Short mmCIF file of C-alpha atoms and ligand atoms in Angstrom, two decimals:
data_model
loop_
_atom_site.label_atom_id
_atom_site.label_comp_id
_atom_site.label_asym_id
_atom_site.label_seq_id
_atom_site.Cartn_x
_atom_site.Cartn_y
_atom_site.Cartn_z
CA MET A 1 102.15 129.96 98.87
CA LYS A 2 104.60 128.57 96.33
CA ARG A 3 103.97 127.32 92.81
CA LEU A 4 103.48 123.55 92.67
CA GLY A 5 105.69 123.11 89.60
CA LEU A 6 103.21 120.62 88.11
CA ASN A 7 102.31 122.52 84.97
CA LYS A 8 104.98 121.42 82.53
CA GLY A 9 103.85 122.26 79.00
CA ARG A 10 100.17 122.28 79.98
CA TYR A 11 97.85 122.11 82.98
CA HIS A 12 98.51 119.04 85.16
CA GLY A 13 96.48 119.93 88.25
CA GLU A 14 93.19 118.80 89.71
CA GLY A 15 90.10 118.03 87.64
CA LEU A 16 86.38 118.15 88.29
CA ASP A 17 83.66 115.48 88.24
CA VAL A 18 81.49 117.42 85.79
CA ALA A 19 78.25 115.45 86.14
CA GLU A 20 78.42 115.80 89.91
CA TYR A 21 79.40 119.46 89.63
CA LEU A 22 76.43 120.30 87.38
CA ARG A 23 74.01 118.36 89.55
CA GLU A 24 75.20 119.96 92.79
CA PHE A 25 75.42 123.45 91.31
CA HIS A 26 71.86 123.16 90.05
CA ALA A 27 70.56 121.95 93.43
CA ALA A 28 72.41 124.72 95.29
CA ALA A 29 71.10 127.37 92.89
CA LEU A 30 67.51 126.17 93.27
CA ALA A 31 67.88 126.11 97.06
CA HIS A 32 68.93 129.78 96.94
CA ASN A 33 66.08 130.91 94.68
CA TRP A 34 67.96 131.22 91.40
CA THR A 35 65.86 130.69 88.28
CA PRO A 36 67.49 128.17 85.92
CA GLN A 37 67.40 128.78 82.17
CA HIS A 38 68.24 125.64 80.21
CA PHE A 39 70.05 126.48 76.98
CA ALA A 40 71.79 123.33 75.74
CA THR A 41 72.25 119.60 76.18
CA ILE A 42 75.81 118.63 75.28
CA ASP A 43 76.31 114.85 75.25
CA ASN A 44 74.27 114.07 78.35
CA PHE A 45 75.13 117.25 80.20
CA GLU A 46 72.35 119.78 80.77
CA LEU A 47 73.69 123.33 80.56
CA HIS A 48 71.90 126.14 82.37
CA GLY A 49 72.22 129.81 83.01
CA TYR A 50 70.86 131.12 86.30
CA ARG A 51 69.31 134.45 87.13
CA ARG A 52 68.20 136.12 90.33
CA THR A 53 66.51 139.52 90.20
CA PRO A 54 65.86 141.45 93.42
CA PRO A 55 63.10 144.08 93.68
CA ASN A 56 64.21 147.34 92.00
CA PRO A 57 67.67 146.31 90.79
CA ARG A 58 70.01 149.18 89.90
CA ARG A 59 72.53 147.15 87.87
CA ILE A 60 72.84 143.91 85.96
CA ILE A 61 75.94 141.79 86.45
CA TYR A 62 76.93 138.73 84.43
CA ILE A 63 79.40 136.12 85.70
CA SER A 64 80.64 133.35 83.43
CA THR A 65 83.13 130.50 83.76
CA GLY A 66 83.79 126.88 82.77
CA ILE A 67 84.51 127.54 79.08
CA HIS A 68 88.05 126.08 79.21
CA GLY A 69 88.10 122.49 80.46
CA ASP A 70 91.56 122.71 82.01
CA GLU A 71 90.53 125.60 84.28
CA PRO A 72 88.39 124.24 87.13
CA ALA A 73 88.91 127.10 89.64
CA GLY A 74 86.23 129.35 88.12
CA PRO A 75 83.45 126.77 88.37
CA VAL A 76 84.55 125.87 91.92
CA ALA A 77 84.56 129.55 92.91
CA LEU A 78 81.11 130.18 91.42
CA ARG A 79 79.70 127.19 93.29
CA ARG A 80 81.13 128.58 96.53
CA LEU A 81 79.62 132.00 95.85
CA VAL A 82 76.20 130.41 95.32
CA ASP A 83 76.55 128.35 98.50
CA GLU A 84 77.68 131.32 100.60
CA ASP A 85 74.86 133.44 99.14
CA GLN A 86 76.43 136.83 99.85
CA TRP A 87 75.36 139.06 96.97
CA PRO A 88 74.63 142.77 96.73
CA ASN A 89 70.87 143.37 97.03
CA ASP A 90 70.77 145.98 94.27
CA ALA A 91 72.11 143.69 91.52
CA ASP A 92 70.22 141.59 88.99
CA LEU A 93 72.64 138.66 88.68
CA ILE A 94 73.11 136.26 85.79
CA LEU A 95 75.41 133.22 86.04
CA SER A 96 76.84 130.89 83.40
CA PRO A 97 78.77 128.26 85.40
CA CYS A 98 79.80 125.73 82.75
CA LEU A 99 79.85 125.89 78.95
CA ASN A 100 82.42 123.16 78.30
CA PRO A 101 81.42 119.98 80.19
CA THR A 102 83.21 117.64 77.79
CA GLY A 103 86.47 119.58 78.11
CA LEU A 104 86.16 119.73 81.89
CA GLN A 105 85.67 115.97 81.93
CA LEU A 106 88.80 115.43 79.80
CA LYS A 107 90.78 118.25 81.49
CA THR A 108 91.38 119.82 78.08
CA ARG A 109 91.13 123.48 77.14
CA GLU A 110 89.01 122.59 74.10
CA ASN A 111 85.73 120.67 73.97
CA ARG A 112 85.85 116.97 73.05
CA HIS A 113 85.79 117.88 69.34
CA GLY A 114 88.95 119.95 69.75
CA ILE A 115 87.26 123.34 69.47
CA ASP A 116 88.48 126.16 71.71
CA LEU A 117 85.06 127.54 72.66
CA ASN A 118 86.63 130.78 73.80
CA ARG A 119 87.77 131.50 70.23
CA ASP A 120 84.43 130.58 68.66
CA TYR A 121 82.26 133.68 69.19
CA ARG A 122 82.77 135.44 65.86
CA GLU A 123 81.37 132.79 63.49
CA PRO A 124 80.38 130.07 65.93
CA GLN A 125 80.92 126.48 64.86
CA SER A 126 80.31 124.68 68.15
CA GLU A 127 76.91 123.69 69.48
CA GLU A 128 77.92 125.05 72.90
CA VAL A 129 78.70 128.58 71.73
CA ARG A 130 75.73 128.77 69.35
CA ALA A 131 73.40 127.86 72.19
CA HIS A 132 75.21 130.21 74.56
CA ILE A 133 74.84 133.16 72.17
CA ALA A 134 71.14 132.40 71.62
CA TRP A 135 70.65 132.49 75.39
CA LEU A 136 72.75 135.66 75.82
CA ASN A 137 70.80 137.42 73.08
CA GLN A 138 67.51 137.20 74.93
CA LEU A 139 69.03 138.72 78.09
CA PRO A 140 69.23 142.47 78.79
CA ARG A 141 72.54 144.31 78.54
CA PHE A 142 74.96 144.03 81.47
CA ASP A 143 76.53 146.87 83.45
CA LEU A 144 79.48 144.59 84.22
CA SER A 145 80.63 141.21 83.00
CA LEU A 146 83.08 139.02 84.92
CA VAL A 147 84.59 136.04 83.12
CA LEU A 148 86.63 133.63 85.26
CA HIS A 149 89.60 131.82 83.73
CA GLU A 150 92.97 130.36 84.69
CA ASP A 151 96.44 130.59 83.16
CA TRP A 152 98.59 127.49 83.61
CA GLU A 153 101.79 129.45 82.87
CA ALA A 154 101.17 132.45 85.13
CA ASP A 155 103.19 133.25 88.24
CA GLY A 156 100.34 135.21 89.76
CA TYR A 157 96.79 136.50 89.46
CA TYR A 158 95.92 139.09 86.82
CA LEU A 159 92.98 140.40 84.81
CA TYR A 160 92.05 141.83 81.43
CA GLU A 161 89.96 145.00 81.60
CA VAL A 162 88.04 146.10 78.50
CA ASN A 163 86.51 149.49 79.21
CA PRO A 164 86.33 151.60 76.05
CA GLU A 165 84.38 154.46 77.67
CA LYS A 166 86.64 154.49 80.75
CA ILE A 167 83.74 154.23 83.18
CA ALA A 168 84.33 153.60 86.88
CA SER A 169 85.93 150.16 87.08
CA PRO A 170 86.74 147.78 89.94
CA ALA A 171 89.95 146.53 88.24
CA VAL A 172 92.47 148.13 90.61
CA HIS A 173 90.36 147.26 93.65
CA ILE A 174 90.15 143.61 92.55
CA ILE A 175 93.92 143.31 92.28
CA GLU A 176 94.47 145.01 95.65
CA ARG A 177 92.03 142.62 97.36
CA VAL A 178 93.50 139.51 95.72
CA ARG A 179 97.02 140.68 96.61
CA ASP A 180 96.24 140.05 100.32
CA LEU A 181 95.92 136.34 99.50
CA ALA A 182 97.75 135.43 96.33
CA PRO A 183 100.75 136.54 94.32
CA ILE A 184 99.97 139.05 91.56
CA GLN A 185 101.50 138.46 88.14
CA PRO A 186 104.77 140.43 87.85
CA ASP A 187 104.91 143.02 85.08
CA SER A 188 105.38 140.90 81.97
CA THR A 189 104.17 140.10 78.46
CA ILE A 190 101.32 137.55 78.36
CA ASP A 191 100.80 135.30 75.31
CA LEU A 192 103.60 137.24 73.52
CA LEU A 193 101.15 140.10 73.04
CA TRP A 194 99.68 141.79 76.11
CA GLN A 195 101.50 144.02 78.57
CA CYS A 196 100.53 143.13 82.11
CA GLU A 197 101.22 146.00 84.53
CA SER A 198 100.35 145.81 88.23
CA GLY A 199 98.23 142.75 87.47
CA ILE A 200 96.12 144.47 84.78
CA ILE A 201 96.10 144.09 80.99
CA ARG A 202 94.14 146.63 78.96
CA PRO A 203 93.95 145.07 75.48
CA ASN A 204 93.78 147.66 72.73
CA LEU A 205 93.01 145.50 69.70
CA PRO A 206 89.62 146.43 68.16
CA PRO A 207 87.20 143.50 67.79
CA HIS A 208 86.98 143.81 63.98
CA GLU A 209 90.75 143.25 63.76
CA ARG A 210 90.49 139.97 65.64
CA PRO A 211 89.81 136.90 63.49
CA LEU A 212 88.73 134.81 66.48
CA TRP A 213 86.50 136.15 69.21
CA ALA A 214 86.61 135.17 72.86
CA GLU A 215 83.40 135.34 74.89
CA ALA A 216 84.64 138.65 76.34
CA VAL A 217 84.97 140.12 72.84
CA TYR A 218 81.44 139.05 71.97
CA LEU A 219 80.23 140.60 75.23
CA ILE A 220 81.95 143.94 74.67
CA VAL A 221 80.51 144.15 71.13
CA ASN A 222 76.98 143.03 71.99
CA LYS A 223 76.19 143.03 75.71
CA THR A 224 78.29 145.33 77.90
CA ARG A 225 80.73 148.25 78.01
CA LEU A 226 82.75 146.93 80.93
CA SER A 227 84.30 143.48 80.84
CA MET A 228 86.78 141.86 83.21
CA THR A 229 88.45 138.55 82.43
CA LEU A 230 89.95 137.24 85.67
CA GLU A 231 92.94 134.89 85.41
CA ALA A 232 94.01 132.74 88.35
CA PRO A 233 97.48 131.12 88.20
CA SER A 234 96.69 127.41 87.93
CA ASP A 235 100.02 126.06 89.17
CA PHE A 236 98.77 126.52 92.74
CA PRO A 237 96.37 124.26 94.72
CA LEU A 238 92.78 124.37 93.45
CA PRO A 239 91.14 125.62 96.69
CA PHE A 240 93.66 128.49 96.79
CA ARG A 241 92.93 129.55 93.19
CA ALA A 242 89.19 129.28 93.79
CA GLU A 243 89.53 131.45 96.90
CA ALA A 244 91.39 134.07 94.84
CA HIS A 245 88.49 134.12 92.34
CA VAL A 246 85.91 134.35 95.14
CA ARG A 247 87.71 137.39 96.55
CA ALA A 248 88.03 138.97 93.14
CA VAL A 249 84.33 138.57 92.36
CA GLN A 250 83.26 139.86 95.78
CA SER A 251 85.51 142.88 95.44
CA ALA A 252 83.98 143.63 92.03
CA LEU A 253 80.42 143.33 93.37
CA PHE A 254 80.61 145.29 96.62
ZN1 ZN B 301 90.74 130.22 79.91
#
């Protein structure tokens, strides 16, 4: 699979019909016994989290995506995972499929007011992130959080692992499983800051030294001790990137 060469200066790939996506995701989740938790109405879009708790769960896993509007592969992948309904039966699962409907509609990273929601978790200004945090705060802590993104500049798939206590982590396994399908990002510097080696970045900047917090920073401070941010290269066809995310999530869960 070769890069499309579309992404000149920004993302120029496929978009998503957000209203249809939210409607169909909601129907699919209900059909598979997920419990919806409404946490915001943004313009006319109803935003939900979803939870499904089996009897006697041994772990709680959180999966989030749809926070950057120019990154449709995460939402598409999460929809597929809900449709396929293959989940570990020992995991209490919590999903956040779409936090930025206005950005997804416009195919912009930011919401329609120009706010990058994924930099808004320290002193939240946006309605979306305020509502998201209020919802997160009434949930239990997570054993693992998976946050699905895309990188329009990347040559291959990679992930950020934040794991301060160095507990058992699926990071290497995720990359090995994705490698069967998609190119892995060559060793390189991402965003002029992070060293990516064998598809993995282990950021070492403490949260209090960061002026702007991503969702993953908020999660590592407040909700979990193991966070993976998964980055698909978005200069490839959308179904291919979504498939890479599906494989990555499944390899983290099983
Ligand atoms: Zn992103």
